[in-house]
C-alpha positions as a printed NumPy array, in Angstrom:
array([[ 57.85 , -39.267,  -7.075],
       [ 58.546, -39.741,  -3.491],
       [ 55.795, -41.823,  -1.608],
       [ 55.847, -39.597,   1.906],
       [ 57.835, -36.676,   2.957],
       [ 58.67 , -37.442,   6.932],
       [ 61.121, -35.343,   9.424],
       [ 62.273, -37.029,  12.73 ],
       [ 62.809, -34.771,  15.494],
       [ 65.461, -33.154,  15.582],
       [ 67.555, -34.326,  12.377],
       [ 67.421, -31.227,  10.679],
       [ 66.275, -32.554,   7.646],
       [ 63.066, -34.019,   5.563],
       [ 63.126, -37.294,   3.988],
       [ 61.278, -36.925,   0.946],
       [ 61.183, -40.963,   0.438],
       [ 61.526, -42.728,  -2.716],
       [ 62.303, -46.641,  -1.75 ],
       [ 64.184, -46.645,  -5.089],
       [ 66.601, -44.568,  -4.358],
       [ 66.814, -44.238,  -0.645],
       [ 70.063, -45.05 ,   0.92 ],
       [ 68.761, -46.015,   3.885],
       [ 67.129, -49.017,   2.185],
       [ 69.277, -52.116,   2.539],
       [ 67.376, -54.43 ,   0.084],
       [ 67.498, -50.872,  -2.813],
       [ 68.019, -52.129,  -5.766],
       [ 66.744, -56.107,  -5.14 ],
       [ 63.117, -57.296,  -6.14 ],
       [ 60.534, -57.156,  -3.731],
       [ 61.866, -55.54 ,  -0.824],
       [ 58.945, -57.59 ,   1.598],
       [ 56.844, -54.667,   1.696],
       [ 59.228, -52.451,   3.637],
       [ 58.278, -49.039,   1.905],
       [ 58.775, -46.663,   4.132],
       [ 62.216, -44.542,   5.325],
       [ 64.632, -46.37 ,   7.937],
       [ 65.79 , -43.322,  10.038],
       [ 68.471, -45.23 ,  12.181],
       [ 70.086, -45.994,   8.762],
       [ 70.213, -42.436,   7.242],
       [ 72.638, -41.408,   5.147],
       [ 74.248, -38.211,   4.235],
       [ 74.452, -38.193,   0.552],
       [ 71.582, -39.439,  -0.264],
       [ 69.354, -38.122,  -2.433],
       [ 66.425, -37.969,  -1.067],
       [ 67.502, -35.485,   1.623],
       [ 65.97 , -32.008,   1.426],
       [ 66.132, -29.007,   3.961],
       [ 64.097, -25.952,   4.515],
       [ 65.289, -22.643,   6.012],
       [ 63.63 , -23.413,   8.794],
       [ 66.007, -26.509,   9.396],
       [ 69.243, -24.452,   8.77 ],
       [ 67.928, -22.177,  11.487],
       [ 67.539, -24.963,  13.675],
       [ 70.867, -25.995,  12.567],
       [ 72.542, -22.634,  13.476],
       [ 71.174, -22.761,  16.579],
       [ 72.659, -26.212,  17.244],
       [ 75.908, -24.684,  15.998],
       [ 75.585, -21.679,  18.205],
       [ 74.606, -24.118,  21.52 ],
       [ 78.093, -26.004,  20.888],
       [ 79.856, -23.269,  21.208],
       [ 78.465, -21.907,  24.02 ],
       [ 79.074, -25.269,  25.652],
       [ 82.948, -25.198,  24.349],
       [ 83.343, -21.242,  25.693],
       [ 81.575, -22.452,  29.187],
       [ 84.439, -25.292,  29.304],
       [ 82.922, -27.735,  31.87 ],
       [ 83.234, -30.6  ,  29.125],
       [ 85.839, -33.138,  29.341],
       [ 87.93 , -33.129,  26.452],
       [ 86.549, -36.507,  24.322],
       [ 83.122, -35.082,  24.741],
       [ 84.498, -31.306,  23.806],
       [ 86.128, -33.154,  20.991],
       [ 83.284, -34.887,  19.518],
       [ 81.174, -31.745,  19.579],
       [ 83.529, -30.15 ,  17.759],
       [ 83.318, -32.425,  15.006],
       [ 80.052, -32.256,  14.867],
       [ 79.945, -28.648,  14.659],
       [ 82.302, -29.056,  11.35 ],
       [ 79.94 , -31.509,  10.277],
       [ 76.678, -29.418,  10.94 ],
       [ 78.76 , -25.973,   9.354],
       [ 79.676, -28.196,   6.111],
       [ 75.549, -28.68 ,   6.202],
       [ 75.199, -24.945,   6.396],
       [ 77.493, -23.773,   3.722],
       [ 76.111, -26.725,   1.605],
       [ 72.659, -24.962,   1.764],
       [ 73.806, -21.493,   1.287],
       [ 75.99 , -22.905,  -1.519],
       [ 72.617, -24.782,  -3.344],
       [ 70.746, -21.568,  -2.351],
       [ 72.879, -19.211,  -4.338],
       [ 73.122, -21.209,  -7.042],
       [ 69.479, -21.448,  -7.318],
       [ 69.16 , -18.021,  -7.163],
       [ 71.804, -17.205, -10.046],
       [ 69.424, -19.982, -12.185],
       [ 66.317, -17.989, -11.547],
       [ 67.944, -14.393, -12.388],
       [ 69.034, -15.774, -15.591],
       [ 65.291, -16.834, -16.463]])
């Protein structure tokens, strides 16, 4: 059972903690971890499993997806940072379709019941 649920600003996503599984945790997996129980958001990784998202996230997320390209139809970025956002657009629309994916799914499981 996870020990805290926390969500950083603007990560567009909600830690639900559990220092035994958290990837984020260096010292996962060793005894006694020196008391560190709590989530490490610099170190944050994207298959872990403690990772959860509400709608309200993937909103957020569209939105983020939606500013990008704004930014790449206005053109005034130079091309490495153009680049880079465009990555992270793929990376943020592979989040998306992820969530629709699990959402679907979830629906299918509860039609069935």
């Amino acid at each position: 059972m996870p020990n805290n649920v926390t969500a950083p600003p603007k990560a567009f996503l909600t830690c639900n903690h559990d220092a035994f599984t958290a990837l984020c945790n260096p010292d996962r997996g060793r005894t006694g971890d020196g008391g560190r129980s709590t989530p490490n958001h610099s170190r944050c990784h994207p298959a872990c499993a403690n990772i959860s998202r509400t709608d309200s996230q993937i909103t957020a997320l569209r939105a983020e997806v939606a500013r990008i390209d704004a930014d790449a139809d206005a053109g005034l970025d130079p091309y490495p940072i153009a680049a880079r956002e465009q990555q992270r657009k793929a990376h943020l629309t592979a989040i998306i379709r992820r969530h629709e994916a699990q959402q679907s799914a979830d629906t299918e499981v509860e039609e069935r019941r």
